[in-house]
Coordinates of C-alpha atoms and ligand atoms in Angstrom, one line a residue:
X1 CA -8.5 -31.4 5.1
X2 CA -11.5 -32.2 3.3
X3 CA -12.4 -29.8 0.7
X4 CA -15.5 -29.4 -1.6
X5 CA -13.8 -30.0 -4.9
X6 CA -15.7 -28.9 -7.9
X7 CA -14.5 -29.2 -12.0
X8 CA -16.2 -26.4 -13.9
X9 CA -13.5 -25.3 -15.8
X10 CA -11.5 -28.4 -16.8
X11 CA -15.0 -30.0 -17.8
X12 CA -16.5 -27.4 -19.6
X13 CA -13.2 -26.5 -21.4
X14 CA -11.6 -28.1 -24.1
X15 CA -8.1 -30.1 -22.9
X16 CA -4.9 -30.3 -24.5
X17 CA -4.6 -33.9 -25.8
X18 CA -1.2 -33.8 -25.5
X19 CA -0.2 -35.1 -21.5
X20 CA 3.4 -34.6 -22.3
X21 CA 5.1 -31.8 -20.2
X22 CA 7.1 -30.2 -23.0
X23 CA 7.4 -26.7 -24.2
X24 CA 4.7 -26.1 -27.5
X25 CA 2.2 -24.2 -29.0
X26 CA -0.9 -25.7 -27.8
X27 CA -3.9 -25.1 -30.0
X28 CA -7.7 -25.6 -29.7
X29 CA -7.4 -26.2 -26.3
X30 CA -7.7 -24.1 -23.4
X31 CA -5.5 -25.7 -20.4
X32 CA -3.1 -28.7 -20.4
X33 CA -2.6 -30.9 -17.6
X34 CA 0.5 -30.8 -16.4
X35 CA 1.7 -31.9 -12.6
X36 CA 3.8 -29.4 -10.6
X37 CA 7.6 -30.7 -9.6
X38 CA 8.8 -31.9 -6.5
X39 CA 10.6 -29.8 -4.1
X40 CA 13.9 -30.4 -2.2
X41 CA 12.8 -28.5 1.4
X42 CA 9.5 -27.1 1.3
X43 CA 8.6 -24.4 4.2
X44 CA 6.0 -22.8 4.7
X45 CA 6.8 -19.0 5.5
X46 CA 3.3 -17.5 5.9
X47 CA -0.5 -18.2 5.7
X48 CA -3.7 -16.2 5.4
X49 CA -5.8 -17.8 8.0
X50 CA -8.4 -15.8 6.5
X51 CA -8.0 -16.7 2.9
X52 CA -8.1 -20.6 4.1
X53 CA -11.1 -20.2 6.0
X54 CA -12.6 -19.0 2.7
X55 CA -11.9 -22.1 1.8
X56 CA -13.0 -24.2 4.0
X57 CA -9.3 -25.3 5.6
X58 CA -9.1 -24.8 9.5
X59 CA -6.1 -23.0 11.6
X60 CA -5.4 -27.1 12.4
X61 CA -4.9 -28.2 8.8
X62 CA -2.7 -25.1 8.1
X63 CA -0.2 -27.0 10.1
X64 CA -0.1 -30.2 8.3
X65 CA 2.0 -32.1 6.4
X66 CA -0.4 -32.3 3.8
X67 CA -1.2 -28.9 3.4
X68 CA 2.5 -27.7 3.3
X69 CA 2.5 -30.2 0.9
X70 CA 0.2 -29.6 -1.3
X71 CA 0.6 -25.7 -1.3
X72 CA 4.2 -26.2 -2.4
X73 CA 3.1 -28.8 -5.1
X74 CA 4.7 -31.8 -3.7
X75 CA 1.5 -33.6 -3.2
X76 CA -1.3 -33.8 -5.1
X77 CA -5.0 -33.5 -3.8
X78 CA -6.6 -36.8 -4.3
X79 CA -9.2 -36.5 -7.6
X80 CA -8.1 -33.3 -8.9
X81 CA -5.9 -33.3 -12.0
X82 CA -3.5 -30.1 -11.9
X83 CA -3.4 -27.9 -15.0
X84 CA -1.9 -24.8 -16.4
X85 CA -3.6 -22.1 -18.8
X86 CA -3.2 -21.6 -22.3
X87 CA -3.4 -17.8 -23.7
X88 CA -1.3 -15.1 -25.5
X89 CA -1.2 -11.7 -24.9
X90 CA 0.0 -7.8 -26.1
X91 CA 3.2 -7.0 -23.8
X92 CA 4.5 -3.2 -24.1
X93 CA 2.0 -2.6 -27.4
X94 CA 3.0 -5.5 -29.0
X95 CA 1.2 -9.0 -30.2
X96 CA 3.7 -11.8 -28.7
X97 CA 1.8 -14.6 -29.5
X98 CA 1.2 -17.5 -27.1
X99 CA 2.3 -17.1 -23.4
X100 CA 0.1 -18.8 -21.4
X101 CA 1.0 -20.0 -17.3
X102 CA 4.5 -20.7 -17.8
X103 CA 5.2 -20.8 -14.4
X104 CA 1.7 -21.2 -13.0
X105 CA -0.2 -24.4 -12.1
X106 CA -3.9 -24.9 -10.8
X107 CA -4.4 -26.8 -8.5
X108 CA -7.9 -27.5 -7.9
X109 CA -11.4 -25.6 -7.7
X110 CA -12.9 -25.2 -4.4
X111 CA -16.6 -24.2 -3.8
X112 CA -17.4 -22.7 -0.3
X113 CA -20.2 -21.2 1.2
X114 CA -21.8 -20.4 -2.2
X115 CA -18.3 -19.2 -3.7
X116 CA -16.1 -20.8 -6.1
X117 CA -12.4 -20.4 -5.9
X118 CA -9.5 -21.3 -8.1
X119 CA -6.1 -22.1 -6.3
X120 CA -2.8 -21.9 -8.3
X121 CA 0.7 -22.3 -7.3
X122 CA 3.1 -19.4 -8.5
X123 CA 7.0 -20.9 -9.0
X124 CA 5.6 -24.6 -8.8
X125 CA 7.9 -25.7 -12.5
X126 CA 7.7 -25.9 -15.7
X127 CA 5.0 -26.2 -18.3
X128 CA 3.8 -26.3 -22.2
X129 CA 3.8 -22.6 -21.6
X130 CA 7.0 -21.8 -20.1
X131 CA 8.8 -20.7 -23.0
X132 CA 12.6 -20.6 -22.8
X133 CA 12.1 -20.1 -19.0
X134 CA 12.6 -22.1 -15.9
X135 CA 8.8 -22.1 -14.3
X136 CA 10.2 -20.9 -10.9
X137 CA 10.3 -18.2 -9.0
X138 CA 11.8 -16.6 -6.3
X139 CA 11.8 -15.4 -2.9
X140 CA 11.7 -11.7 -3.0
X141 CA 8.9 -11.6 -6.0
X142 CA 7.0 -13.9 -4.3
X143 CA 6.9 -12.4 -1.1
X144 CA 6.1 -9.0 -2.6
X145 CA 3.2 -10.7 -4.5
X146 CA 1.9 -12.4 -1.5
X147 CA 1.8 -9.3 0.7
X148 CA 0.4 -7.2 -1.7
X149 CA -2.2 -8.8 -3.1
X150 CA -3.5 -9.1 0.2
X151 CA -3.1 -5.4 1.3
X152 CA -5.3 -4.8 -2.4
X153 CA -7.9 -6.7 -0.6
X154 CA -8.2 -5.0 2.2
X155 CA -8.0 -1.9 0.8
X156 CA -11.0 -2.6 -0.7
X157 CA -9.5 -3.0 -4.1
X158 CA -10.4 -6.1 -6.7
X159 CA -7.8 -8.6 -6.6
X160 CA -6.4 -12.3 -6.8
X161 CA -5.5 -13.1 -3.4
X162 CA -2.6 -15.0 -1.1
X163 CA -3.2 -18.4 0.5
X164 CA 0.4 -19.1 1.5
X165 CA 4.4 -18.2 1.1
X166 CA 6.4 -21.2 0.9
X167 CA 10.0 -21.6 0.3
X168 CA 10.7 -24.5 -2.4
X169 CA 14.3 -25.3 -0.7
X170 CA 15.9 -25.1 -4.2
X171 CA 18.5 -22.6 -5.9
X172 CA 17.1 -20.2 -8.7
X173 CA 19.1 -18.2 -10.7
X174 CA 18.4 -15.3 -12.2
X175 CA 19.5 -12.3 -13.5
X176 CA 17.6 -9.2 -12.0
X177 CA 18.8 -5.9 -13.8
X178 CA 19.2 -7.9 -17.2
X179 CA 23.0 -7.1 -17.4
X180 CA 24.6 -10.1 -17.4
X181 CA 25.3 -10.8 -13.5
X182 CA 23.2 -14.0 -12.8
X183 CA 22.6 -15.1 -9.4
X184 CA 21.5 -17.7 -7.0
X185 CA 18.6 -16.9 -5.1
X186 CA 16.2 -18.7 -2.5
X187 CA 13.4 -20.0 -4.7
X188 CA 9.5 -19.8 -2.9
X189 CA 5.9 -20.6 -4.6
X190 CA 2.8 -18.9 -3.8
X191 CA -0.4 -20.1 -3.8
X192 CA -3.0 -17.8 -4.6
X193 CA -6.7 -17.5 -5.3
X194 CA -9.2 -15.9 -7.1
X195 CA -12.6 -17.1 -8.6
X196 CA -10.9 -17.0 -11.8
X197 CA -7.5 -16.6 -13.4
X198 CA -8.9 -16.0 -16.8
X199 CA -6.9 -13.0 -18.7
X200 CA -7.8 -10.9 -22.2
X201 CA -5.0 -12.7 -23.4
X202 CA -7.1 -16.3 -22.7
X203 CA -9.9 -14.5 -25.6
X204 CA -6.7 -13.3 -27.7
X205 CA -5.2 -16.8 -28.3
X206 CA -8.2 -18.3 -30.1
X207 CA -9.2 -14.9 -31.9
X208 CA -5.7 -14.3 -33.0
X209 CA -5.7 -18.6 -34.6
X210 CA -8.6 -17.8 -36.3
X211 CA -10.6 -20.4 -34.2
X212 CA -13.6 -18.9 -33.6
X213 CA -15.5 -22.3 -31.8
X214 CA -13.1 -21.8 -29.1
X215 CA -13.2 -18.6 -28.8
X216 CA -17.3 -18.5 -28.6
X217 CA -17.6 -21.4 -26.0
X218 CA -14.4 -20.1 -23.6
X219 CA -16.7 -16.8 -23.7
X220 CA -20.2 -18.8 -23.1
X221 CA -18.4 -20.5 -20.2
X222 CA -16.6 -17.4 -18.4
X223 CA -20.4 -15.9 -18.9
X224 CA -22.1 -18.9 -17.4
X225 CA -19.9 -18.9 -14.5
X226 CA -18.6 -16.1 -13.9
X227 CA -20.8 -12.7 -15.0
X228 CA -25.1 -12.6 -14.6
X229 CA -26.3 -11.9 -18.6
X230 CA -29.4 -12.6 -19.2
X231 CA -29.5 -11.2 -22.8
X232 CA -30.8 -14.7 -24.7
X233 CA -29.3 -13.5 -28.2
X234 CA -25.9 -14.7 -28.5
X235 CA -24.5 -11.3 -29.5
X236 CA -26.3 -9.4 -27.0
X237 CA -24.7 -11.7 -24.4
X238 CA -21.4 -10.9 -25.9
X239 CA -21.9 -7.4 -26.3
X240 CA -23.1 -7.0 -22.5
X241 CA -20.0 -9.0 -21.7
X242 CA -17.3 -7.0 -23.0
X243 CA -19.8 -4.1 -21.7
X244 CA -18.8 -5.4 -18.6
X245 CA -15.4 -6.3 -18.7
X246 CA -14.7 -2.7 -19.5
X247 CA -17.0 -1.5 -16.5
X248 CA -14.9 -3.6 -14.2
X249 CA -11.5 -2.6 -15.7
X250 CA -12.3 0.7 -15.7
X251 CA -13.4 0.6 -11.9
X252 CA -10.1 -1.2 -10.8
X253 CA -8.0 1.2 -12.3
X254 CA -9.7 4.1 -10.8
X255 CA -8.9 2.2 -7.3
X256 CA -5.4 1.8 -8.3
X257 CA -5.4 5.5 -8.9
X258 CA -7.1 6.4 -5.2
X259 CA -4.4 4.5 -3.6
X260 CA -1.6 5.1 -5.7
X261 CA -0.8 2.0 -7.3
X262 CA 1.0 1.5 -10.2
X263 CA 1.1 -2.4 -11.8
X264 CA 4.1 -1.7 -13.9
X265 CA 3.1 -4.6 -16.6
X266 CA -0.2 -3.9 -17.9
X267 CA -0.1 -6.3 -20.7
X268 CA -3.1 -7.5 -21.5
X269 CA -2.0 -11.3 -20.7
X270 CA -1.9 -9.8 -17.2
X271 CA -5.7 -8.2 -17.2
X272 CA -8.1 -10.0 -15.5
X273 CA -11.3 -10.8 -17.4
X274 CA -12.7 -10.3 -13.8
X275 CA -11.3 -7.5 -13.8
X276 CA -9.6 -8.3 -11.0
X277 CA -5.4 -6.9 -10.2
X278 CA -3.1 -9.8 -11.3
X279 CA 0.2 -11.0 -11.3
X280 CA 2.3 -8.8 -9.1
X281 CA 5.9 -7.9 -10.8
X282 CA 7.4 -5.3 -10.9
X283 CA 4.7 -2.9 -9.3
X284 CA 5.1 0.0 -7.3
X285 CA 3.2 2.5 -4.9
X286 CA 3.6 6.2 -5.5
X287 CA 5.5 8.1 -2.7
X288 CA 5.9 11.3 -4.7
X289 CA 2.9 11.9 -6.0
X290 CA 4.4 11.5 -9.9
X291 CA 1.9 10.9 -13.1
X292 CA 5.0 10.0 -14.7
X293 CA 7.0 7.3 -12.7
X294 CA 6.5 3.7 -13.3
X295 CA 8.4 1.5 -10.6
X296 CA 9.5 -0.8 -13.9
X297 CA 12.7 -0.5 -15.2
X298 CA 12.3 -2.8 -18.2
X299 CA 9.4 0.1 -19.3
X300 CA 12.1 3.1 -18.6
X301 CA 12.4 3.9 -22.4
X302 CA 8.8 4.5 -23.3
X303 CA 6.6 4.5 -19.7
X304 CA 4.0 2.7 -21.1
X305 CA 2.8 1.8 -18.0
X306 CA 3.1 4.5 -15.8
X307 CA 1.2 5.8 -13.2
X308 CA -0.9 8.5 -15.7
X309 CA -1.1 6.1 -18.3
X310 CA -2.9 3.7 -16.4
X311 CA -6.4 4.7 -17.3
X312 CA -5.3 4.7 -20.9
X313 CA -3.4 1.1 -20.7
X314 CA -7.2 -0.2 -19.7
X315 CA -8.5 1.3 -22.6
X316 CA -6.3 0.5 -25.1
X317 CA -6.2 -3.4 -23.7
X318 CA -10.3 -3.4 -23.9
X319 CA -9.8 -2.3 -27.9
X320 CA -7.3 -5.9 -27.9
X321 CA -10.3 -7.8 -26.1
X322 CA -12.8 -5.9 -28.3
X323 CA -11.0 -7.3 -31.5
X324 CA -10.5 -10.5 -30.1
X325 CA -14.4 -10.4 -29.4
X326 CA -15.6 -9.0 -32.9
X327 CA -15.2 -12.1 -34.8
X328 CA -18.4 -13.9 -32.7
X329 CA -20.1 -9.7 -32.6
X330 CA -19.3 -9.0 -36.2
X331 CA -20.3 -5.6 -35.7
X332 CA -18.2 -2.9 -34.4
X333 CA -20.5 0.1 -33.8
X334 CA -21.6 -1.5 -30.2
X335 CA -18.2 -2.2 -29.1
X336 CA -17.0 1.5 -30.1
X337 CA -19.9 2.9 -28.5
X338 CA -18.7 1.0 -25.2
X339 CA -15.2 1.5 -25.5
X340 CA -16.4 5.3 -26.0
X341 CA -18.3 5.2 -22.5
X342 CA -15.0 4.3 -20.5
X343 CA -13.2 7.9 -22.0
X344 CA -17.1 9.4 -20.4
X345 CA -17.3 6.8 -17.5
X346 CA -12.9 7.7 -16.6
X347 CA -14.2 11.3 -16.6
X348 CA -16.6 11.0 -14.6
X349 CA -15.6 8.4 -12.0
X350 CA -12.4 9.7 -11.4
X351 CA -13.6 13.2 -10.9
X352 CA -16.0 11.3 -8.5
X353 CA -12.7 9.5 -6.9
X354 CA -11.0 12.4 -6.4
X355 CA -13.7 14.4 -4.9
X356 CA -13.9 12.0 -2.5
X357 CA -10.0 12.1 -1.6
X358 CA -10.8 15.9 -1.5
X359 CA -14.1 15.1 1.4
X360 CA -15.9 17.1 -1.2
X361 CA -19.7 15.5 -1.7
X362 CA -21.7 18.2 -3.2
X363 CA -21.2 19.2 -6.7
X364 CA -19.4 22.9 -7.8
X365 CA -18.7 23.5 -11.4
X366 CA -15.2 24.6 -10.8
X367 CA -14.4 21.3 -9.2
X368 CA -12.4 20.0 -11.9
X369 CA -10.1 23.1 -12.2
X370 CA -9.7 22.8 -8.3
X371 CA -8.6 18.8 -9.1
X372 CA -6.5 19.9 -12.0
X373 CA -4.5 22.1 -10.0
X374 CA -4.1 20.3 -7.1
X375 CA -2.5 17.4 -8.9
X376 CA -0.2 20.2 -11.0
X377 CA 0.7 21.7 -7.1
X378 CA 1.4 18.0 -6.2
X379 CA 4.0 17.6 -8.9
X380 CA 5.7 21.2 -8.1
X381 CA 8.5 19.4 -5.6
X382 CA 8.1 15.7 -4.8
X383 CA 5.2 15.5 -2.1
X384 CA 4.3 12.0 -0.1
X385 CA 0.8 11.0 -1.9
X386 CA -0.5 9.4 0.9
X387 CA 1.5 11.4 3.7
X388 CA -1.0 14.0 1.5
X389 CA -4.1 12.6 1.4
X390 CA -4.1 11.4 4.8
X391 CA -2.9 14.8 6.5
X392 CA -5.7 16.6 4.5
X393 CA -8.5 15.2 6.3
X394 CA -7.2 16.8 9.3
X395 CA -7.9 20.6 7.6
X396 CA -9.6 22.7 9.0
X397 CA -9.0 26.3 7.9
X398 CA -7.3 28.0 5.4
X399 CA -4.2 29.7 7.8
X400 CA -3.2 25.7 8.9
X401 CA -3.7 24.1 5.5
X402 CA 0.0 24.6 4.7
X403 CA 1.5 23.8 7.8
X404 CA -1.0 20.4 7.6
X405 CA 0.8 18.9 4.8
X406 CA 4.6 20.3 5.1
X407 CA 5.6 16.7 6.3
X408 CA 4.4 15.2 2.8
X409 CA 7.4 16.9 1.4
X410 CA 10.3 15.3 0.5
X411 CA 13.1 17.9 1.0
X412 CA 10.7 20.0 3.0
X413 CA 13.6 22.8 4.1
X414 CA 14.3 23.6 1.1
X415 CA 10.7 24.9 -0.1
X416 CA 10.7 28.4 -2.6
X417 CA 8.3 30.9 -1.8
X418 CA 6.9 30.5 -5.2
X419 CA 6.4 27.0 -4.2
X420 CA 4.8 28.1 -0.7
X421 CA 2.4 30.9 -2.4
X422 CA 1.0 28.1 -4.9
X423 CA 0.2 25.8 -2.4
X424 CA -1.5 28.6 0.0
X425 CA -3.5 30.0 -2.9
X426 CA -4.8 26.3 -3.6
X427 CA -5.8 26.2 0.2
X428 CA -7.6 29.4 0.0
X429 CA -10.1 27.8 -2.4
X430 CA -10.1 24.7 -0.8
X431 CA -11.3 26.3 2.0
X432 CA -13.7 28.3 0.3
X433 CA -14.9 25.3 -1.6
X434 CA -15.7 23.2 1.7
X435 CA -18.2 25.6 2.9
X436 CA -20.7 24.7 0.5
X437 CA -20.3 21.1 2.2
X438 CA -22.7 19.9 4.6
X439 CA -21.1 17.0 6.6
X440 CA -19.7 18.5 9.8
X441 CA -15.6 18.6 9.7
X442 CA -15.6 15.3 12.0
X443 CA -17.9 13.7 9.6
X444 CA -15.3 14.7 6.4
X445 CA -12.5 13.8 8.0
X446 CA -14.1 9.8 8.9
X447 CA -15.5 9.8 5.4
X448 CA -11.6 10.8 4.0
X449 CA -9.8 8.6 5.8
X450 CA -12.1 5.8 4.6
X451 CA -10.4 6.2 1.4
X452 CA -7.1 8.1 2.1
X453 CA -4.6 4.8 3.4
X454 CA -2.5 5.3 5.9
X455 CA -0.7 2.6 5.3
X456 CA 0.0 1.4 2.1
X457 CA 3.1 -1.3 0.8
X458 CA 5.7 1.4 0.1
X459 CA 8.3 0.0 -2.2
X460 CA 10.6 -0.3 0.4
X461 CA 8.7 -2.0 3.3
X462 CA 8.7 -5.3 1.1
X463 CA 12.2 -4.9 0.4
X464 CA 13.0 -5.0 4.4
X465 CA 11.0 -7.9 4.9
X466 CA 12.8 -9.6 1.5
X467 CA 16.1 -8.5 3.0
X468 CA 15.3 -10.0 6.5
X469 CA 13.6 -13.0 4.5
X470 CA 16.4 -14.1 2.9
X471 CA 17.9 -14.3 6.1
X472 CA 15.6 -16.4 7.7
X473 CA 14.0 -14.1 9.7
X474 CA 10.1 -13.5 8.6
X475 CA 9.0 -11.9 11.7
X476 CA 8.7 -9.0 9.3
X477 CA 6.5 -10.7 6.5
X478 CA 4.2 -11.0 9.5
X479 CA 4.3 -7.7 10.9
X480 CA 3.6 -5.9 7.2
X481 CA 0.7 -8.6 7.0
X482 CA -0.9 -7.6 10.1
X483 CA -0.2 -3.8 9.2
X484 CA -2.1 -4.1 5.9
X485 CA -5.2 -5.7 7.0
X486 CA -6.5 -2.3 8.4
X487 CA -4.9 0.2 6.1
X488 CA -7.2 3.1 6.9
X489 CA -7.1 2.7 10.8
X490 CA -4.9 4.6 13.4
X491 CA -2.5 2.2 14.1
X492 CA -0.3 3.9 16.7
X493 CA 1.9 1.2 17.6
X494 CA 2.5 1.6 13.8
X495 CA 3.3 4.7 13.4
X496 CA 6.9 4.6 11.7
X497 CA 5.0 2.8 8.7
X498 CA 3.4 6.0 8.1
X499 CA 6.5 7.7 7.2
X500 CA 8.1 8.9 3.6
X501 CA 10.6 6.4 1.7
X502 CA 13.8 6.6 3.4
X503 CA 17.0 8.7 1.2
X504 CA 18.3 5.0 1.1
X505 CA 15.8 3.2 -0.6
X506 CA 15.5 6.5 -3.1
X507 CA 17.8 4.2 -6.0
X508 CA 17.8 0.9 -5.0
X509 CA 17.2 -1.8 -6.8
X510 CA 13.7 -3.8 -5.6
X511 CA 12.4 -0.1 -3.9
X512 CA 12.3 2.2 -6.6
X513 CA 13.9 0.1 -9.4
X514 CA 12.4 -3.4 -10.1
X515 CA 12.3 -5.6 -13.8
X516 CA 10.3 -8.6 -14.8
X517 CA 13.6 -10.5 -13.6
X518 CA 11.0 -12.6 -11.0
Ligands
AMP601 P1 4.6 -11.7 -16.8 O1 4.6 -10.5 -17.7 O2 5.6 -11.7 -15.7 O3 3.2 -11.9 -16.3 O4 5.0 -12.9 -17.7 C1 4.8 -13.1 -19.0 C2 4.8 -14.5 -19.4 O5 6.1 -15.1 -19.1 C3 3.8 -15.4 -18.8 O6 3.4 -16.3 -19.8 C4 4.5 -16.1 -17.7 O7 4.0 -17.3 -17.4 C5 5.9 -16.3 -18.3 N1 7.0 -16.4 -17.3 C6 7.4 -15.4 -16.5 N2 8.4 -15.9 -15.7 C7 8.6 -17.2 -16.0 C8 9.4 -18.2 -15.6 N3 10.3 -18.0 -14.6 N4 9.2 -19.4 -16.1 C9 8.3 -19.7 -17.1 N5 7.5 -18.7 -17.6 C10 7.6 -17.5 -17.0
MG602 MG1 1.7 -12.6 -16.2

């Protein structure tokens, strides 16, 4: 396995001078370099061939000793010097201070075919950041991150991705509903990858210590490497950048939106400066379509994060990373007037999103009513979001429309009239609404389905494969990994994935109801 190792970030970033691997508030530096700890069985459970080939590691070396080694941090690649990430970060509305990767190690930097990836382990021990935590993590978090940050890929939305599931062959113990019944569980590490891993929260830390050379050069780097500015005044450069941060947060989210996805922690130590969907907790896809439900039980108080909120989280993080900016800006009318343009650009693009859901491509001025009450008819009884979607593509006229999408419903004998009537009215103008359309109804439906899933990670597909995992069985794992790579084909060998939530995964805990407990 010979890679093409490259240092950007480690030499163009301050260091922590500090090598000792003890728990502290790191200042002026960015990263410290700390060594992941040695595991008592490491196994691999699962690799993305593709991912690897991205990096330049063939299907051979996948089967090594070294690799297995190295992806589970007992072996270090020769000449690279593993670190983890200093930065702090609002959680639930709140400033917490420094956070940083307390459970998080990079590995390396790898540049291939003209891209430049970062690899971390997830779970690989302890660090300067880890807090009054362990630095571990377990097998069911880890195989819900790997698998769906993967199926975000190929569903064409921006993400960190999966290089391989591994199971660390020690004991973790945690408590998962926070109520005083800790546990042993299997304990796994992930390696992921993504061109960078840099968060709001990594701009935060320095802004919030007052040190503003830090702060400035952290910013010239991720703008060297990572964004194409040309703007040659300083604050120009910084102004397009956080112009651009909130272009690509803003898109993102409206993709989470499209597919139903909810993150369930948007703190802004977990928003990617790449904007970019990181660090996979407690998430959740929508099976009733719900602008209220958030999958995170440590948020069931005030739903911060749900699903709604989403597009208002992202703003309200981009006003953090706006502050944390001003200080090297030191004027605020530019950043207003861009945090302004998200509120005109979510308008717009998500009217634009969920035309497309609707196959509707011409312009109508009544097209945001018809949104408007479509999503109020969605919420009348609980109805399958992408059981929805997906059926809709198949309308034709106005008498079937109905009929089409009785199956998205969850307790679909039991259906008032009133209930019935609201839905057919919506139809009628549907139907009405398409003629003005010019694609052909073949042509709407391909164009629909290319961004209606069929199959998506419903809440309690990873908890099968976790269930079976934890057996030792990951035939599963597999099977949802294959499944996701083509989320908007006809699969029918598949079919069963495309099904609603079964009544026993309605309440249970890791489907419907998951905490930061990782
Ligand atoms: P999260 O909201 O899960 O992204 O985590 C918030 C912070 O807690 C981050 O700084 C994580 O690195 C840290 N953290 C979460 N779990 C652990 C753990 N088991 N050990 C150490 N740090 C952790
Ligand atoms: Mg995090």
């Amino acid at each position: 396995m010979k890679l093409n190792i490259k240092n950007t970030f480690t030499s163009e970033n301050p260091a922590d001078s500090i090598l000792k691997n003890t728990r502290r508030q790191v200042e002026e530096a960015v990263y410290s370099y700390v060594n992941p700890k040695k595991t008592k069985a490491p196994q691999i459970l699962h690799v993305s061939e593709e991912m690897a080939s991205e990096l330049n590691i063939s299907e051979k070396e996948l089967t090594s000793e070294f690799f297995k080694n190295i992806v589970t941090g007992n072996e270090i690649y020769p000449n690279t010097k593993p670190f983890a990430m200093c930065y702090g970060g609002h959680q639930f509305g709140n400033w917490a201070g420094q956070l940083g990767d307390g459970r998080a190690i990079n590995l390396f930097e790898v540049e291939h075919q003209n891209k430049n990836w970062k690899v971390q382990l997830k779970g690989a021990g302890e660090t300067p950041y880890s807090r009054t935590a362990d630095g571990l993590a377990v097998l069911r978090s880890s195989v819900r991150e790997y698998l769906c940050s993967e199926a975000m890929f190929h569903l064409g939305v921006p993400t960190t991705r999966a290089l391989s599931l591994s199971l660390s062959g020690d004991a973790v113990l945690r408590d998962i509903l926070y109520d005083g019944n800790p546990a042993y569980e299997k304990g796994a590490i992930i390696s992921r990858v993504s061109p960078s891993f840099l968060r709001f929260g990594n701009y935060e830390i320095f802004a919030a210590r007052k040190d503003i050379k830090n702060l400035k050069s952290l910013v010239d780097y991720t703008i060297k490497n990572h964004f194409s500015i040309t703007e040659k005044k300083p604050k120009e450069r910084y102004i397009k950048f956080f112009k651009e941060v909130s272009k690509r947060t803003l898109e993102m989210i409206i993709h989470w939106q499209r597919v139903g996805f909810v993150h369930g922690v948007m703190n802004t130590d977990n928003m990617s400066i790449l904007g970019l969907t990181i660090d996979f907790g407690p998430y959740g896809w929508l099976e009733g379509f719900d602008f209220g439900w958030t999958p995170n039980t440590t948020d069931r108080q005030q739903k911060r994060y749900r699903y709604g909120n989403q597009p208002n989280i992202g703003l309200w993080n981009l006003y953090q990373l706006a502050n944390a900016l001003y200080p090297i800006i030191e004027e605020v009318a530019p950043l207003n007037k861009i945090l302004e343009q998200y509120k005109i650009d979510f308008e717009t693009k998500s009217l634009q999103m969920m035309k497309s859901k609707l196959g509707l491509f011409t312009s109508d001025e009544d097209d945001v009513k018809l949104i408007q009450d479509l999503e109020d008819t969605l919420q009348l009884v609980e109805t399958d979001m992408t059981i929805f979607f997906r059926k809709l593509s198949d309308f034709t006229d106005n008498s079937s429309g109905f009929q089409l999408i009785k199956e998205s419903f969850y307790d679909y004998k039991n259906i008032s009239n009133e209930v019935t009537n609201t839905w057919n009215l919506w139809f009628k103008r549907y139907d009405e609404r398409l003629k003005i359309e010019r694609a052909s109804i073949e042509e709407r439906k391909e164009k629909m389905n290319a961004v209606n899933p069929k199959y998506v990670l419903r809440n309690y597909m990873s908890q099968l494969a976790i269930d079976e995992a934890d057996k030792g069985n990951y035939t599963l794992i597999d099977a949802l990994f294959k499944l996701l790579k083509k989320p908007y084909s006809e699969q029918p060998e598949n079919e069963k994935w495309f099904a609603k939530r079964p009544e026993w995964a309605r309440n249970k805990v890791g489907c419907s109801m998951l905490s930061c407990s990782s």
